Tab-separated table of C-alpha atoms in Angstrom:
chain	number	residue	atom	x	y	z
R	1	MET	CA	-133.718	151.642	29.663
R	2	LEU	CA	-130.974	152.448	32.187
R	3	LYS	CA	-127.814	153.953	30.729
R	4	LYS	CA	-125.430	154.698	33.613
R	5	ASN	CA	-122.120	152.895	33.795
R	6	VAL	CA	-122.003	149.815	36.001
R	7	GLU	CA	-119.563	149.429	38.875
R	8	LEU	CA	-118.262	145.884	39.150
R	9	PHE	CA	-116.749	144.585	42.374
R	10	SER	CA	-114.635	141.631	41.347
R	11	PHE	CA	-111.507	139.564	41.942
R	12	LYS	CA	-109.155	139.027	39.008
R	13	TYR	CA	-108.926	135.236	39.432
R	14	SER	CA	-112.592	134.627	40.194
R	15	VAL	CA	-114.505	132.651	37.572
R	16	TYR	CA	-117.743	134.251	38.736
R	17	SER	CA	-116.335	137.744	38.343
R	18	ARG	CA	-115.194	136.749	34.875
R	19	ILE	CA	-118.682	135.532	33.984
R	20	VAL	CA	-120.064	138.993	34.695
R	21	ARG	CA	-117.273	140.685	32.756
R	22	ILE	CA	-117.965	138.415	29.781
R	23	VAL	CA	-121.639	139.354	29.825
R	24	MET	CA	-120.778	143.039	30.049
R	25	LEU	CA	-118.520	142.766	27.010
R	26	GLU	CA	-121.096	140.784	25.059
R	27	LYS	CA	-123.670	143.497	25.834
R	28	GLY	CA	-121.286	146.409	25.298
R	29	ILE	CA	-121.789	147.740	28.827
R	30	ALA	CA	-119.330	150.310	30.151
R	31	LEU	CA	-117.948	149.346	33.533
R	32	GLU	CA	-115.792	150.612	36.348
R	33	THR	CA	-113.980	147.826	38.174
R	34	HIS	CA	-113.180	147.707	41.876
R	35	GLU	CA	-110.785	144.920	42.831
R	36	ILE	CA	-111.929	143.008	45.927
R	37	ASN	CA	-109.977	140.065	47.306
R	38	PRO	CA	-112.552	138.046	49.271
R	39	PHE	CA	-109.756	135.946	50.788
R	40	ALA	CA	-107.886	138.896	52.259
R	41	GLU	CA	-108.067	139.372	56.007
R	42	ASP	CA	-108.191	143.141	55.594
R	43	ALA	CA	-111.095	143.241	53.151
R	44	SER	CA	-112.843	146.587	53.147
R	45	ALA	CA	-115.497	146.862	55.824
R	46	ASN	CA	-117.479	149.073	53.467
R	47	TYR	CA	-117.833	146.184	51.031
R	48	ILE	CA	-120.056	144.346	53.504
R	49	ASP	CA	-122.699	146.958	52.748
R	50	ILE	CA	-122.606	145.814	49.107
R	51	HIS	CA	-122.184	142.072	49.628
R	52	PRO	CA	-123.013	140.897	53.165
R	53	PHE	CA	-121.247	137.566	52.580
R	54	ASN	CA	-118.034	139.302	51.425
R	55	ARG	CA	-117.892	137.448	48.116
R	56	VAL	CA	-117.553	138.490	44.493
R	57	PRO	CA	-118.957	139.575	42.155
R	58	ALA	CA	-121.357	142.371	42.970
R	59	ILE	CA	-122.488	145.341	40.934
R	60	ARG	CA	-123.714	148.842	41.603
R	61	HIS	CA	-125.820	150.551	38.935
R	62	GLY	CA	-126.773	153.992	40.081
R	63	ASP	CA	-128.558	153.462	43.400
R	64	PHE	CA	-129.138	149.761	42.731
R	65	THR	CA	-126.747	147.140	44.135
R	66	LEU	CA	-126.910	143.429	43.363
R	67	TYR	CA	-124.925	140.302	44.180
R	68	GLU	CA	-125.131	136.636	43.097
R	69	THR	CA	-123.830	135.949	39.601
R	70	GLY	CA	-127.003	134.506	38.073
R	71	ALA	CA	-129.065	137.455	39.229
R	72	ILE	CA	-126.444	139.907	37.968
R	73	THR	CA	-126.122	138.430	34.490
R	74	GLN	CA	-129.870	138.225	33.956
R	75	TYR	CA	-130.245	141.816	35.125
R	76	LEU	CA	-127.503	143.021	32.783
R	77	ASP	CA	-129.073	141.197	29.857
R	78	GLU	CA	-132.522	142.638	30.512
R	79	ALA	CA	-131.609	146.157	31.666
R	80	PHE	CA	-129.358	147.046	28.734
R	81	GLU	CA	-129.696	147.159	24.999
R	82	GLY	CA	-127.586	144.875	22.844
R	83	PRO	CA	-127.847	141.268	21.716
R	84	SER	CA	-130.104	139.193	23.920
R	85	LEU	CA	-128.230	136.505	25.826
R	86	GLN	CA	-131.365	134.525	26.669
R	87	PRO	CA	-133.101	132.240	24.154
R	88	GLU	CA	-136.519	133.175	22.796
R	89	THR	CA	-138.373	129.980	23.683
R	90	VAL	CA	-139.310	128.868	27.168
R	91	VAL	CA	-137.806	125.421	26.552
R	92	LYS	CA	-134.414	126.803	25.558
R	93	ARG	CA	-134.423	129.286	28.432
R	94	ALA	CA	-135.115	126.399	30.784
R	95	ARG	CA	-132.197	124.475	29.272
R	96	MET	CA	-129.967	127.530	29.676
R	97	ARG	CA	-130.856	127.795	33.360
R	98	GLN	CA	-130.391	124.053	33.817
R	99	VAL	CA	-126.858	124.199	32.416
R	100	ILE	CA	-126.014	127.153	34.658
R	101	SER	CA	-127.325	125.303	37.700
R	102	ILE	CA	-125.394	122.131	36.827
R	103	VAL	CA	-122.181	124.090	36.433
R	104	ASP	CA	-122.681	125.900	39.733
R	105	SER	CA	-123.832	122.906	41.750
R	106	TYR	CA	-121.637	120.129	40.392
R	107	GLY	CA	-118.975	121.560	38.083
R	108	TYR	CA	-117.284	124.472	39.803
R	109	TRP	CA	-115.731	122.598	42.681
R	110	PRO	CA	-114.086	119.701	40.775
R	111	LEU	CA	-113.233	121.614	37.589
R	112	VAL	CA	-111.884	124.750	39.231
R	113	ARG	CA	-111.217	124.330	42.931
R	114	LYS	CA	-109.718	120.850	42.669
R	115	VAL	CA	-108.157	120.362	39.221
R	116	PHE	CA	-107.267	123.934	38.235
R	117	SER	CA	-106.425	125.283	41.662
R	118	GLU	CA	-104.194	122.377	42.628
R	119	ARG	CA	-102.522	121.688	39.295
R	120	VAL	CA	-102.260	125.176	37.770
R	121	PHE	CA	-102.914	127.944	40.272
R	122	ASN	CA	-100.748	126.471	43.033
R	123	ARG	CA	-97.855	125.946	40.632
R	124	ALA	CA	-98.142	129.481	39.302
R	125	PHE	CA	-97.965	130.823	42.838
R	126	ARG	CA	-95.320	128.326	43.978
R	127	GLU	CA	-97.600	126.427	46.287
R	128	THR	CA	-97.598	122.669	46.849
R	129	THR	CA	-99.882	120.564	44.654
R	130	ASN	CA	-102.019	117.951	46.353
R	131	GLU	CA	-102.060	115.123	43.831
R	132	ALA	CA	-104.867	113.320	45.642
R	133	VAL	CA	-107.111	116.363	45.239
R	134	VAL	CA	-106.261	116.590	41.519
R	135	SER	CA	-107.172	112.920	41.035
R	136	GLU	CA	-110.375	113.366	43.007
R	137	GLY	CA	-111.265	116.427	40.944
R	138	LEU	CA	-110.738	114.585	37.677
R	139	GLU	CA	-112.900	111.701	38.841
R	140	GLU	CA	-115.674	114.090	39.885
R	141	SER	CA	-115.379	116.142	36.692
R	142	ALA	CA	-116.030	113.201	34.368
R	143	PRO	CA	-119.773	112.774	35.069
R	144	VAL	CA	-120.318	116.540	34.912
R	145	LEU	CA	-118.679	116.750	31.495
R	146	ALA	CA	-120.628	113.713	30.311
R	147	ILE	CA	-123.925	115.341	31.296
R	148	LEU	CA	-122.980	118.631	29.633
R	149	GLU	CA	-122.005	116.664	26.531
R	150	ASN	CA	-125.480	115.132	26.413
R	151	LEU	CA	-127.173	118.500	26.916
R	152	ALA	CA	-125.027	120.514	24.506
R	153	SER	CA	-126.794	122.081	21.547
R	154	ASP	CA	-126.008	120.835	18.036
R	155	SER	CA	-125.418	124.459	17.016
R	156	GLY	CA	-122.006	124.715	18.638
R	157	TYR	CA	-123.345	126.563	21.660
R	158	ILE	CA	-124.061	124.918	24.965
R	159	ALA	CA	-127.800	125.453	25.457
R	160	ALA	CA	-129.289	127.232	22.446
R	161	THR	CA	-128.713	128.070	18.780
R	162	SER	CA	-126.881	131.274	19.721
R	163	TYR	CA	-124.569	132.478	22.473
R	164	SER	CA	-126.380	132.683	25.808
R	165	LEU	CA	-125.795	133.266	29.498
R	166	ALA	CA	-125.051	129.547	29.797
R	167	ASP	CA	-122.059	129.899	27.485
R	168	ALA	CA	-120.800	132.885	29.451
R	169	HIS	CA	-121.211	130.881	32.663
R	170	LEU	CA	-119.317	127.834	31.430
R	171	VAL	CA	-116.431	129.513	29.587
R	172	PRO	CA	-114.342	130.536	32.634
R	173	MET	CA	-114.631	127.130	34.279
R	174	ILE	CA	-113.676	125.147	31.179
R	175	ASP	CA	-110.889	127.606	30.362
R	176	TYR	CA	-109.358	127.010	33.778
R	177	PHE	CA	-109.907	123.249	33.591
R	178	LEU	CA	-108.121	123.077	30.229
R	179	MET	CA	-105.048	124.793	31.665
R	180	ALA	CA	-104.346	121.511	33.455
R	181	PRO	CA	-102.822	118.890	31.100
R	182	GLU	CA	-105.055	116.224	32.624
R	183	GLY	CA	-108.071	118.427	31.995
R	184	THR	CA	-107.167	118.869	28.333
R	185	ASN	CA	-106.701	115.121	27.903
R	186	MET	CA	-110.035	114.309	29.537
R	187	PHE	CA	-111.884	116.974	27.574
R	188	GLN	CA	-111.038	115.355	24.242
R	189	SER	CA	-113.437	112.523	25.085
R	190	TYR	CA	-116.415	114.881	24.689
R	191	PRO	CA	-116.691	115.880	21.004
R	192	LYS	CA	-119.710	118.175	21.385
R	193	LEU	CA	-117.969	120.055	24.166
R	194	VAL	CA	-114.816	120.273	22.056
R	195	ARG	CA	-116.866	121.771	19.232
R	196	TRP	CA	-118.467	124.171	21.694
R	197	TRP	CA	-115.081	125.246	23.037
R	198	ASN	CA	-113.744	125.781	19.533
R	199	CYS	CA	-116.780	127.990	18.885
R	200	VAL	CA	-116.385	130.202	21.969
R	201	LYS	CA	-112.682	130.271	22.818
R	202	GLU	CA	-111.789	132.956	20.265
R	203	ARG	CA	-114.663	135.299	21.058
R	204	PRO	CA	-113.375	138.737	22.077
R	205	SER	CA	-115.154	138.425	25.427
R	206	THR	CA	-113.315	135.174	26.170
R	207	ILE	CA	-109.908	136.502	25.187
R	208	ALA	CA	-110.223	139.909	26.833
R	209	THR	CA	-111.260	138.492	30.214
R	210	ARG	CA	-108.720	135.668	30.496
R	211	PRO	CA	-106.649	136.269	33.656
R	212	PHE	CA	-102.884	136.353	33.548
R	213	LEU	CA	-101.520	133.947	36.121
R	214	THR	CA	-98.217	134.896	37.643
R	215	SER	CA	-96.586	134.505	41.012
R	216	GLU	CA	-96.299	137.684	42.995
R	217	LYS	CA	-93.646	136.156	45.200
R	218	PRO	CA	-89.987	137.126	44.645
């Protein structure tokens, strides 16, 4: 079992960086964080050697480097001691991976990039809100939430009877979505998701990784 600290290359507002940080906290993994802004024009040229697409997150564990969030979280769960974040049965592991794929493929863009970014992030940083994009994001979020509602476990977790990588994957996106008043209102229509959120929102890993949004402009 590998024991060295993990270096995490992340961006403080990135939901995918937060997913990895959540998993690290759930596993009790010591980490050293390097802040990388993938949107900056002067991003470090050296970072390309770690992530050739200049995105976050990425990790370095000794001589081993890895990027892509799903690969990172599974590696962290399997390479380190601590509570397993993958269900024991093949059926529940398949459901976990299905939820993660749904969130990545269909949830991230409307929940985060359209609703949260336009309604919350732009306001925090004194940027103009595009109301048409917010409305579009809400419309596109509804079927995603409905599907997650149907797939949610009766245990209070999203894909299994205990906390899994799927929960860690969904938390940052729903947390951002709920920062928008319209997101909070819509979310109340999905009682199983509300129960899930009530189950995970006070976990130390959720609280400790929540970003503080503030404008850096004078």
